[in-house]
Coordinates of C-alpha atoms in Angstrom, one line a residue:
Chain A
M129 CA -59.4 13.1 37.2
R130 CA -56.4 14.6 36.6
L131 CA -52.9 13.7 34.9
F132 CA -49.6 15.1 35.0
Q133 CA -50.3 17.9 37.8
T134 CA -47.6 20.4 38.4
S135 CA -47.4 23.3 40.6
Q136 CA -49.5 26.0 38.4
K137 CA -51.8 23.9 36.3
T138 CA -53.4 20.6 36.0
L139 CA -54.9 19.2 32.2
P140 CA -57.7 17.2 32.2
A141 CA -57.5 13.6 31.6
S142 CA -59.4 14.3 28.0
I143 CA -56.9 16.7 26.5
V144 CA -53.9 14.6 27.9
V145 CA -55.2 11.3 26.1
S146 CA -56.2 13.4 22.9
I147 CA -52.7 15.1 22.9
L148 CA -51.2 12.1 22.9
L149 CA -53.3 10.1 20.2
V150 CA -52.5 13.0 18.3
M151 CA -48.8 12.3 19.0
L152 CA -49.0 8.5 18.5
L153 CA -50.8 9.0 14.7
S154 CA -48.6 11.6 14.2
M155 CA -45.6 8.9 14.7
A156 CA -47.5 6.1 12.9
L157 CA -48.5 8.4 9.9
S158 CA -44.7 9.8 9.8
C159 CA -43.4 6.1 9.2
Q160 CA -45.5 5.5 6.4
K161 CA -44.5 8.6 4.6
E162 CA -42.2 6.9 2.4
S163 CA -45.0 3.9 1.5
N164 CA -47.6 6.5 0.9
Q165 CA -45.5 8.5 -1.5
T166 CA -44.4 5.1 -3.5
T167 CA -47.8 3.9 -3.3
R168 CA -48.4 5.7 -6.8
L169 CA -45.2 4.5 -7.9
K170 CA -45.0 0.9 -9.6
P171 CA -42.4 -1.2 -8.0
Y172 CA -39.4 -3.0 -9.5
I173 CA -38.1 -6.0 -8.9
I174 CA -34.3 -6.5 -9.7
E175 CA -33.6 -9.9 -10.7
L176 CA -30.9 -11.4 -8.8
P177 CA -28.8 -13.2 -11.4
N178 CA -27.7 -16.9 -10.8
S179 CA -25.2 -17.4 -8.2
F180 CA -24.6 -13.2 -7.8
P181 CA -24.4 -12.0 -4.1
R182 CA -27.0 -10.3 -2.0
L183 CA -28.1 -6.7 -3.2
E184 CA -27.9 -4.2 -1.3
I185 CA -30.3 -1.3 -1.8
P186 CA -30.8 1.6 1.0
D187 CA -34.1 1.8 2.2
D188 CA -35.1 5.3 0.8
N189 CA -33.8 4.6 -2.2
Q190 CA -36.0 1.2 -3.2
P191 CA -36.4 0.4 -7.2
Y192 CA -39.6 1.9 -8.7
M193 CA -39.8 2.4 -12.4
E194 CA -40.3 6.1 -12.5
R195 CA -37.4 6.2 -10.6
I196 CA -35.2 4.4 -13.0
A197 CA -36.8 5.9 -16.0
L198 CA -35.8 9.3 -14.3
G199 CA -32.2 8.2 -13.9
R200 CA -32.1 6.9 -17.4
K201 CA -33.1 10.2 -18.6
L202 CA -30.6 11.6 -16.7
Y203 CA -27.6 9.0 -17.4
Y204 CA -27.7 10.3 -21.1
D205 CA -28.5 14.1 -20.5
S206 CA -25.8 16.5 -20.5
T207 CA -27.9 18.8 -18.2
L208 CA -25.5 17.3 -15.8
S209 CA -22.2 18.9 -16.5
N210 CA -21.3 22.5 -17.8
D211 CA -19.5 21.2 -20.7
G212 CA -21.7 19.4 -22.7
R213 CA -20.9 15.6 -21.4
A214 CA -23.8 13.5 -19.7
C215 CA -22.6 10.5 -17.9
A216 CA -22.9 8.4 -21.3
S217 CA -20.3 10.5 -23.0
C218 CA -18.1 8.4 -21.0
H219 CA -19.9 4.8 -20.1
I220 CA -20.8 3.9 -24.0
Q221 CA -23.4 1.3 -23.9
A222 CA -21.6 -0.6 -26.9
Q223 CA -18.1 -0.6 -24.7
G224 CA -19.9 -2.3 -22.0
F225 CA -20.7 1.4 -20.5
T226 CA -17.0 2.1 -20.4
K227 CA -14.6 3.8 -22.8
S228 CA -11.3 2.8 -23.4
S229 CA -8.5 4.0 -26.1
Q230 CA -5.3 3.1 -26.6
N231 CA -3.1 4.9 -23.9
V232 CA -5.4 6.4 -22.1
M233 CA -7.4 5.7 -18.6
P234 CA -9.9 3.5 -19.1
V235 CA -13.1 5.2 -17.5
L236 CA -15.1 3.3 -14.8
H237 CA -17.1 0.3 -16.0
H238 CA -20.4 0.6 -15.1
A239 CA -21.7 -2.7 -15.4
N240 CA -22.4 -4.5 -12.0
L241 CA -21.6 -1.8 -10.1
A242 CA -24.4 -2.5 -7.7
W243 CA -21.9 -5.1 -6.0
K244 CA -19.2 -2.6 -5.6
N245 CA -18.5 -0.5 -2.5
L246 CA -15.1 0.7 -3.7
Y247 CA -14.5 2.9 -7.1
M248 CA -12.4 4.9 -8.8
W249 CA -9.1 3.2 -9.7
D250 CA -7.5 4.4 -6.3
G251 CA -10.2 3.3 -4.4
S252 CA -10.9 7.0 -3.5
Q253 CA -14.4 6.7 -3.6
S254 CA -16.5 4.1 -1.4
G255 CA -19.6 3.5 -0.2
S256 CA -23.1 3.0 -1.7
L257 CA -24.1 3.7 -5.7
E258 CA -26.2 6.4 -4.0
E259 CA -22.8 8.0 -2.8
L260 CA -20.8 7.5 -5.6
M261 CA -23.5 9.2 -7.7
Y262 CA -23.7 11.8 -5.4
F263 CA -20.0 12.1 -5.6
E264 CA -20.1 12.9 -9.5
V265 CA -23.1 15.1 -9.0
T266 CA -21.6 17.5 -6.8
E267 CA -17.7 17.0 -7.7
F268 CA -17.3 15.7 -10.8
F269 CA -19.4 17.2 -12.6
N270 CA -20.2 20.4 -10.4
T271 CA -23.8 19.9 -11.6
N272 CA -25.9 23.5 -11.3
L273 CA -29.0 22.7 -9.6
S274 CA -30.9 25.8 -10.8
K275 CA -31.1 24.4 -14.4
F276 CA -32.9 21.3 -13.2
N277 CA -35.3 23.1 -11.1
S278 CA -35.9 25.8 -14.1
H279 CA -36.5 22.5 -16.4
P280 CA -39.4 22.3 -18.6
E281 CA -39.8 18.6 -17.3
Y282 CA -37.5 17.3 -14.6
P283 CA -39.7 19.3 -11.7
A284 CA -42.5 17.2 -11.8
L285 CA -40.6 13.9 -12.6
F286 CA -38.7 14.3 -9.6
K287 CA -41.9 15.5 -7.7
E288 CA -43.5 12.3 -8.9
A289 CA -40.8 9.9 -8.1
Y290 CA -39.5 11.5 -4.9
N291 CA -41.9 13.9 -3.8
S292 CA -39.2 16.5 -4.1
S293 CA -40.7 20.3 -4.4
T294 CA -37.1 21.4 -4.8
I295 CA -34.7 19.3 -6.8
T296 CA -30.9 18.5 -4.5
G297 CA -27.9 16.9 -5.5
E298 CA -29.2 14.1 -3.5
D299 CA -32.3 13.3 -5.5
L300 CA -30.2 13.1 -8.6
A301 CA -27.5 11.0 -7.3
K302 CA -30.6 8.6 -5.8
A303 CA -32.2 8.4 -9.4
L304 CA -28.8 8.1 -11.1
A305 CA -27.9 5.6 -8.6
Q306 CA -31.6 3.5 -9.6
F307 CA -30.5 3.4 -13.2
V308 CA -27.3 2.3 -12.6
R309 CA -28.3 -0.5 -10.3
T310 CA -30.2 -2.0 -12.9
L311 CA -26.8 -2.4 -15.3
I312 CA -26.3 -5.6 -14.9
S313 CA -24.0 -7.7 -17.5
A314 CA -24.7 -11.5 -16.7
N315 CA -25.3 -13.3 -19.7
S316 CA -22.3 -14.1 -21.5
K317 CA -21.4 -17.3 -23.2
Y318 CA -19.4 -17.8 -19.5
D319 CA -22.6 -17.3 -17.9
Q320 CA -24.6 -19.9 -20.4
V321 CA -22.0 -22.7 -19.6
M322 CA -22.4 -21.6 -15.8
S323 CA -26.3 -22.6 -16.1
G324 CA -25.7 -25.3 -18.7
Q325 CA -27.0 -23.4 -21.7
A326 CA -23.7 -23.7 -23.8
T327 CA -20.4 -25.1 -23.7
F328 CA -17.0 -23.6 -23.9
T329 CA -14.3 -24.6 -27.2
E330 CA -11.6 -26.6 -26.0
L331 CA -9.4 -23.4 -25.9
E332 CA -12.2 -21.3 -23.5
A333 CA -12.0 -24.6 -21.3
K334 CA -8.1 -24.7 -21.0
G335 CA -8.4 -21.0 -20.2
H336 CA -11.3 -21.0 -17.5
A337 CA -9.0 -24.0 -16.0
I338 CA -6.2 -21.6 -15.8
F339 CA -8.1 -18.7 -14.6
T340 CA -9.7 -20.6 -12.0
G341 CA -7.1 -22.8 -10.9
E342 CA -3.4 -22.4 -9.1
R343 CA -1.5 -22.0 -12.7
G344 CA -3.0 -18.3 -13.5
S345 CA -4.4 -18.1 -10.0
C346 CA -6.5 -15.0 -11.9
Y347 CA -9.8 -15.8 -9.2
H348 CA -7.8 -14.8 -6.3
C349 CA -9.0 -11.1 -7.5
H350 CA -11.4 -11.4 -10.3
I351 CA -13.5 -13.5 -8.2
P352 CA -16.6 -15.1 -10.5
P353 CA -19.3 -14.2 -11.4
L354 CA -18.5 -10.8 -10.4
F355 CA -14.4 -11.0 -11.5
T356 CA -13.8 -8.4 -9.2
D357 CA -13.0 -8.8 -5.3
N358 CA -13.8 -4.9 -4.5
R359 CA -10.7 -4.7 -3.0
V360 CA -6.9 -2.6 -3.9
H361 CA -3.7 -4.7 -5.3
N362 CA -0.2 -3.5 -6.5
I363 CA 0.0 -6.4 -9.2
G364 CA 3.4 -5.0 -9.9
L365 CA 3.1 -2.8 -12.4
D366 CA 6.1 -0.4 -11.5
S367 CA 8.8 -1.1 -8.7
T368 CA 9.1 2.4 -7.8
Y369 CA 6.0 5.0 -7.2
E370 CA 7.4 8.4 -7.8
I371 CA 4.4 9.1 -10.3
P372 CA 1.6 10.2 -8.3
A373 CA -1.2 8.8 -10.7
N374 CA 0.9 5.2 -10.3
Q375 CA 0.8 5.8 -6.3
G376 CA -3.2 4.5 -6.1
Y377 CA -4.7 3.6 -2.9
F378 CA -2.1 5.5 -1.0
H379 CA -3.8 8.9 -2.2
S380 CA -6.5 7.5 0.1
T381 CA -4.7 6.1 3.3
G382 CA -1.2 8.0 3.0
D383 CA 0.3 4.2 4.1
S384 CA 3.0 3.4 2.2
S385 CA 2.2 0.0 2.0
H386 CA -0.5 0.8 -0.4
L387 CA 1.4 2.3 -3.0
G388 CA 0.4 1.2 -6.1
H389 CA -2.5 -0.5 -4.6
M390 CA -5.5 0.0 -7.5
R391 CA -8.9 -1.2 -8.2
T392 CA -9.5 -4.3 -9.1
A393 CA -11.1 -4.3 -12.7
N394 CA -14.1 -5.8 -13.2
L395 CA -13.5 -8.1 -16.1
R396 CA -16.8 -8.4 -17.7
N397 CA -17.2 -7.3 -21.3
I398 CA -13.3 -7.2 -21.1
G399 CA -13.1 -8.7 -24.7
L400 CA -14.5 -5.3 -25.7
R401 CA -11.8 -2.9 -24.7
S402 CA -9.1 -1.6 -26.1
S403 CA -6.9 -0.6 -23.1
F404 CA -6.1 -1.6 -19.7
M405 CA -4.8 -0.6 -16.1
H406 CA -5.1 2.6 -14.7
D407 CA -3.0 4.2 -16.8
G408 CA -4.1 2.8 -20.2
R409 CA -0.5 1.1 -20.8
F410 CA -1.3 -1.8 -22.3
N411 CA -3.6 -1.8 -25.5
D412 CA -4.4 -5.3 -26.2
L413 CA -5.4 -8.2 -23.8
K414 CA -2.3 -10.2 -25.0
Q415 CA 0.3 -7.6 -23.4
V416 CA -2.1 -7.7 -19.9
L417 CA -1.4 -11.6 -19.8
E418 CA 2.2 -11.3 -20.8
H419 CA 2.3 -8.7 -17.5
Y420 CA 1.2 -11.7 -15.5
S421 CA 3.6 -13.9 -17.6
N422 CA 7.0 -12.3 -17.2
G423 CA 6.4 -8.3 -16.2
V424 CA 5.9 -8.2 -12.5
K425 CA 7.8 -6.2 -11.1
Q426 CA 8.9 -6.4 -7.1
S427 CA 8.5 -3.4 -4.9
P428 CA 7.7 -3.4 -1.0
S429 CA 4.2 -3.2 -1.6
L430 CA 3.5 -5.4 -4.0
D431 CA 0.4 -7.4 -3.0
P432 CA 0.9 -10.7 -1.1
V433 CA -1.0 -12.9 -3.4
M434 CA 1.3 -12.0 -6.4
I435 CA 3.9 -14.3 -5.2
K436 CA 2.9 -17.9 -5.9
S437 CA 3.8 -21.2 -4.1
N438 CA 6.9 -21.4 -6.3
G439 CA 8.1 -18.1 -5.0
S440 CA 7.9 -16.0 -8.0
A441 CA 5.5 -13.5 -9.0
K442 CA 5.9 -14.6 -12.9
L443 CA 3.8 -17.1 -14.2
H444 CA 5.8 -17.6 -17.4
F445 CA 2.5 -18.7 -19.3
T446 CA 3.3 -20.5 -22.3
T447 CA 1.8 -18.9 -25.9
E448 CA -0.9 -21.7 -26.4
E449 CA -2.0 -20.9 -22.1
I450 CA -2.0 -17.0 -23.1
E451 CA -4.3 -17.7 -26.2
A452 CA -6.6 -19.8 -23.8
L453 CA -6.6 -17.3 -21.1
E454 CA -7.3 -14.6 -24.1
A455 CA -9.9 -16.9 -25.4
F456 CA -11.8 -17.8 -21.9
L457 CA -11.6 -13.8 -21.0
K458 CA -13.6 -13.1 -24.4
T459 CA -16.4 -15.4 -23.3
L460 CA -16.9 -12.7 -20.7
T461 CA -18.6 -10.4 -23.5
D462 CA -22.6 -9.9 -23.0
S463 CA -23.8 -9.1 -26.2
T464 CA -27.4 -8.2 -24.8
F465 CA -26.0 -6.1 -22.2
I466 CA -24.5 -3.8 -25.2
S467 CA -27.5 -3.7 -27.2
N468 CA -30.3 -4.1 -24.7
P469 CA -32.7 -1.4 -25.7
E470 CA -33.9 -0.9 -22.1
L471 CA -30.6 0.6 -21.1
S472 CA -29.9 2.7 -24.2
Q473 CA -31.1 6.5 -24.5
A474 CA -34.9 6.6 -24.2
Chain B
M407 CA -60.6 4.1 32.3
R408 CA -61.6 3.5 28.7
Q409 CA -59.9 6.4 27.3
F410 CA -56.7 4.8 28.9
L411 CA -57.6 1.5 27.2
T412 CA -58.1 3.6 23.6
F413 CA -54.3 5.1 24.5
F414 CA -52.5 1.6 25.3
L415 CA -54.4 -0.2 22.5
L416 CA -53.0 2.2 20.1
C417 CA -49.6 2.0 21.4
G418 CA -49.6 -1.6 20.8
L419 CA -50.7 -1.0 17.2
V420 CA -48.0 1.6 16.6
F421 CA -45.5 -0.3 18.2
S422 CA -46.3 -3.8 16.8
C423 CA -45.6 -2.8 13.4
S424 CA -42.3 -1.6 13.5
K425 CA -40.6 -4.8 14.5
D426 CA -41.5 -8.5 13.8
E427 CA -40.3 -10.1 17.2
T428 CA -40.6 -13.9 17.6
A429 CA -42.3 -14.7 20.9
L430 CA -40.1 -15.9 23.3
S431 CA -41.0 -19.6 24.8
E432 CA -37.9 -19.2 27.7
P433 CA -36.0 -16.6 29.2
Q434 CA -33.0 -15.4 26.5
G435 CA -30.2 -13.6 26.7
R436 CA -27.4 -12.7 24.4
I437 CA -23.5 -13.1 24.0
S438 CA -21.2 -10.9 22.4
I439 CA -17.7 -11.5 21.8
D440 CA -15.4 -8.6 20.9
F441 CA -12.0 -9.9 19.3
R442 CA -8.6 -7.9 19.9
H443 CA -5.3 -8.6 17.9
F444 CA -2.1 -8.3 19.1
A445 CA 1.3 -8.7 17.6
G446 CA 2.8 -10.1 20.8
T447 CA 1.8 -7.5 23.6
D448 CA 1.4 -4.8 20.9
S449 CA -1.9 -4.2 19.8
L450 CA -1.7 -5.0 16.1
L451 CA -1.8 -2.2 13.2
I452 CA -2.5 -3.0 9.9
G453 CA 0.3 -1.9 7.7
K454 CA 2.0 -0.2 9.3
V455 CA 4.6 -1.4 11.6
Y456 CA 6.7 -4.7 11.1
Y457 CA 6.4 -7.0 13.8
P458 CA 9.6 -9.6 15.0
N459 CA 8.4 -13.1 14.6
A460 CA 9.9 -16.3 16.1
A461 CA 12.1 -17.2 12.9
G462 CA 13.9 -13.6 13.3
N463 CA 11.9 -12.2 10.3
E464 CA 9.9 -9.2 10.7
Y465 CA 6.1 -9.1 9.3
R466 CA 3.6 -6.5 8.6
V467 CA 0.4 -6.9 8.1
S468 CA -1.8 -5.7 5.5
Y469 CA -4.9 -7.9 6.0
L470 CA -6.5 -9.8 8.3
K471 CA -9.9 -11.0 7.8
Y472 CA -11.6 -14.6 8.8
F473 CA -15.0 -16.2 9.8
I474 CA -16.2 -18.1 13.0
S475 CA -19.2 -19.9 13.3
G476 CA -20.8 -22.3 15.5
L477 CA -20.9 -20.9 18.7
C478 CA -21.7 -24.0 21.0
L479 CA -22.2 -23.8 25.0
Y480 CA -21.1 -26.4 27.4
K481 CA -22.1 -27.0 31.1
N482 CA -20.3 -30.3 33.2
G483 CA -18.7 -31.4 29.4
R484 CA -22.6 -31.5 28.0
K485 CA -23.5 -29.6 25.1
I486 CA -26.2 -27.2 26.2
W487 CA -26.8 -25.0 23.2
Q488 CA -25.7 -24.4 19.5
T489 CA -25.8 -21.1 17.5
K490 CA -28.2 -21.1 14.4
T491 CA -26.7 -17.6 13.5
P492 CA -24.6 -17.9 10.3
P493 CA -20.7 -17.5 10.0
I494 CA -19.4 -14.1 10.9
S495 CA -16.8 -12.0 9.2
I496 CA -14.0 -10.8 11.4
N497 CA -11.9 -7.9 9.8
A498 CA -8.7 -6.5 12.1
K499 CA -8.8 -3.3 10.3
Y500 CA -12.4 -2.0 10.9
Q501 CA -13.8 -1.2 14.5
D502 CA -17.1 -1.9 13.3
C503 CA -16.2 -5.4 12.1
L504 CA -14.7 -6.5 15.7
Q505 CA -17.6 -8.1 16.9
A506 CA -19.9 -11.2 16.8
A507 CA -23.3 -10.8 18.4
F508 CA -25.3 -14.1 19.6
E509 CA -28.5 -13.6 20.3
Q510 CA -31.5 -15.9 22.1
V511 CA -29.2 -17.7 23.8
P512 CA -31.1 -19.4 26.8
V513 CA -30.7 -17.9 30.3
G514 CA -28.9 -20.4 32.6
S515 CA -24.7 -21.0 33.7
Y516 CA -22.4 -22.5 31.5
D517 CA -18.9 -23.2 31.8
S518 CA -17.6 -23.3 28.5
L519 CA -17.5 -22.6 25.1
S520 CA -16.4 -23.4 21.8
F521 CA -16.6 -22.1 18.0
A522 CA -15.2 -22.9 14.6
F523 CA -12.6 -20.8 13.5
G524 CA -13.9 -20.8 9.8
I525 CA -16.9 -22.2 8.5
V526 CA -19.1 -25.0 9.9
P527 CA -19.8 -27.5 6.9
E528 CA -23.6 -26.8 7.1
Y529 CA -22.6 -23.2 5.8
N530 CA -19.7 -24.0 4.1
Y531 CA -20.4 -24.4 0.3
H532 CA -21.0 -21.9 -2.5
G533 CA -24.0 -19.8 -1.6
G534 CA -24.3 -21.7 1.7
F535 CA -25.1 -18.4 3.3
E536 CA -25.7 -14.7 2.3
I537 CA -22.3 -12.6 2.5
S538 CA -22.3 -8.8 1.8
N539 CA -20.5 -7.1 -0.7
D540 CA -17.8 -6.4 1.8
D541 CA -16.9 -10.3 2.5
Y542 CA -17.3 -11.0 -1.4
D543 CA -13.4 -12.0 -1.6
M544 CA -14.1 -14.5 0.5
Y545 CA -15.4 -16.8 -1.8
W546 CA -13.1 -20.4 -2.2
P547 CA -12.9 -21.3 -5.8
I548 CA -15.2 -24.1 -6.7
N549 CA -12.6 -26.3 -8.7
L550 CA -11.0 -26.4 -5.1
G551 CA -14.5 -27.5 -3.3
G552 CA -16.0 -24.2 -3.2
G553 CA -17.4 -22.6 -0.2
Y554 CA -15.5 -19.7 1.2
H555 CA -12.1 -18.7 3.0
F556 CA -11.7 -19.5 6.6
M557 CA -9.1 -17.1 6.8
K558 CA -7.2 -14.3 4.5
F559 CA -3.9 -13.1 6.5
E560 CA -1.6 -11.1 4.2
G561 CA 1.4 -9.0 4.6
H562 CA 5.1 -8.2 3.9
W563 CA 7.9 -9.4 5.6
R564 CA 11.7 -8.9 5.6
D565 CA 14.9 -9.9 7.0
G566 CA 18.1 -7.8 6.5
D567 CA 18.4 -7.1 2.9
E568 CA 15.5 -9.4 1.8
F569 CA 11.9 -8.7 1.5
G570 CA 8.8 -10.1 0.1
T571 CA 5.5 -11.3 1.0
F572 CA 3.3 -13.7 2.8
A573 CA -0.6 -15.0 1.9
F574 CA -2.0 -17.4 4.5
H575 CA -5.2 -18.7 3.0
V576 CA -7.0 -21.5 5.2
G577 CA -10.2 -23.1 3.7
A578 CA -12.0 -26.2 3.1
K579 CA -13.4 -28.4 5.5
E580 CA -10.3 -30.4 6.7
N581 CA -8.9 -27.1 7.9
L582 CA -11.6 -26.1 10.3
I583 CA -10.2 -25.0 13.6
I584 CA -12.4 -25.7 16.1
H585 CA -11.6 -23.5 19.7
G586 CA -12.7 -24.3 23.0
F587 CA -12.4 -22.5 26.1
K588 CA -13.2 -22.6 30.0
L589 CA -14.9 -19.7 30.7
P590 CA -17.9 -19.5 33.6
L591 CA -20.8 -17.7 31.7
D592 CA -23.7 -16.7 33.4
V593 CA -26.4 -15.4 30.4
Q594 CA -29.1 -13.9 32.0
E595 CA -32.3 -12.9 30.7
A596 CA -31.9 -9.5 28.5
Q597 CA -28.6 -9.0 29.4
S598 CA -25.6 -9.2 26.9
T599 CA -22.6 -11.4 28.7
N600 CA -19.2 -10.0 26.9
I601 CA -16.4 -12.0 26.3
I602 CA -13.0 -10.6 24.6
M603 CA -11.3 -12.9 22.8
T604 CA -7.8 -12.0 21.8
M605 CA -5.6 -13.2 18.7
N606 CA -2.0 -13.0 19.1
T607 CA -1.0 -12.8 15.3
H608 CA 3.2 -14.2 16.4
E609 CA 1.2 -17.5 16.9
W610 CA 0.7 -17.8 13.1
F611 CA 4.5 -17.8 13.0
E612 CA 5.4 -20.8 15.4
N613 CA 4.1 -23.3 18.2
P614 CA 4.5 -25.9 16.9
Y615 CA 5.5 -25.1 13.2
L616 CA 8.3 -22.7 12.9
F617 CA 7.3 -20.5 9.5
D618 CA 10.9 -19.2 8.6
L619 CA 9.3 -16.7 5.8
S620 CA 12.8 -15.9 4.4
K621 CA 13.5 -19.5 4.0
E622 CA 10.0 -20.3 2.8
N623 CA 7.1 -19.4 0.7
G624 CA 4.3 -18.2 2.8
Y625 CA 1.7 -18.5 -0.2
T626 CA -0.6 -21.2 1.1
M627 CA -3.3 -21.6 -1.3
G628 CA -3.1 -24.8 -2.9
N629 CA -0.6 -26.1 -0.6
Q630 CA -2.0 -28.3 1.7
G631 CA 0.9 -28.7 3.7
Q632 CA 1.4 -25.3 4.7
M633 CA -2.3 -25.0 5.1
N634 CA -1.9 -27.7 7.8
N635 CA 1.0 -25.9 9.2
L636 CA -1.2 -23.1 9.9
V637 CA -4.2 -25.1 11.2
L638 CA -1.5 -26.5 13.8
N639 CA -0.1 -22.8 14.7
G640 CA -4.1 -21.5 14.6
Q641 CA -4.8 -23.5 17.8
H642 CA -3.2 -21.5 19.7
V643 CA -3.8 -17.8 18.4
F644 CA -6.7 -16.9 20.8
K645 CA -6.9 -16.4 24.2
A646 CA -10.5 -15.8 26.1
K647 CA -11.9 -13.9 29.0
L648 CA -14.6 -12.3 30.4
Q649 CA -15.1 -8.6 29.9
D650 CA -15.2 -6.7 33.3
F651 CA -17.4 -3.5 33.9

């Protein structure tokens, strides 16, 4: 019996079948490559906090203990940079994995970043955590990969975690994303109240009602439980936008309707911060709340949700309402998150 | 022959592990709805162009996202099939967020369809279905009943020297809009029947309720009267047709 007869030659059926079998087996084996490599690794289940949305994790970077440990080591290692800085130099655990000092731009808050898809104040980075970390490695830090490939420990660690013979920027990004994905803040007093383990004080409860009701309408952008909406908004900090640092998302789109649009801040652990907004112009929560109360400025790119049903962008809070909101916002401080030794430098 | 049998059995093994396909008890096809957005006769350009509305204001759309759910197919006035697919979000800004696909539709001829603009009650509660990070902004506040926004339609308006914003947000079960269309649908086995659903955003501002943004506030959250006006106008925003090839 002959198969695949050509004008020149014919191949015996047994050879053809053998070739096909080899091809099929190699196809089957190639799709098992990632799973064979990871069978030696210890799987890690990221527990989804109550009422958090689905966690989206790329198929090729599923969580394993070894990968998370490697990401954690990298996070605290200044080898990543060329100037002595590590991720943790600016993302300080005790401050909720951010850094804020008065009148200085607050650093991106590394808490619950796994549920975001838009990063940086001006929303200039988007995509998965792996893509964000790739930006950090290749552009922000401009990491010298040869330092990792000649390092006494990293080549073996990457070989174990990712089966990498040569450490690439993509490998570093994947490992960092593994650790950052575990930076979950979901055990604040607010969370405990929501799960029935604690109760708000009278003032906190009043603040919660203002925050989640139309009086404050804060929830429109700071949607619990993530306290962000993964969008950009112009909250009326300025009426004109000549200063490039204030132009926000306009930098990404070139669309004048995006002037002054900044990524919605995640409010978790906000009570630990000492500067607010994209340029750190406010130095305490009262100043932030005063802005929403009386300071919102009109402009053609003011976000539509800023004008409330009474036609005004100013909420005119009473002193007591500001105190209540401040008390509520401080219930978002998660003391276990900022002291969890599993998230600290090993 | 034994060699061929081995080959085909191996083929079966290799490819059977790649997908978990449900055995089909009856022939099934697919219905795909492509959503397109117009301001009158112009293709809607998000964030770029001001369009005149019926009240004489000009409006520019910065955000238009909504859910559709509960697709049903009918014949001779009788409901034949209803989807079990969870609500699907449509975002007018992104090309890859303009299609709603429904699988496992029984093969046959239908003469009309309906769907809910918004979220049918079986899914409309907090956590009623899984949403992606992209749709996280669509939660409806728990103290306003929970569930999800049916629509966020936001933008800016101008009228002479005046300018302002509008935020048409709609949610809550009393504001669900059911759209129905007479449309001959011939669903064939393993084939896609494609429908084009066109939204005319002008309709949100007129017919029957004339929305004059320079005279009234366009912020509808927490304002059932204004949401009701949107529900009335929303009855007329879509037109449906079969896609021609």
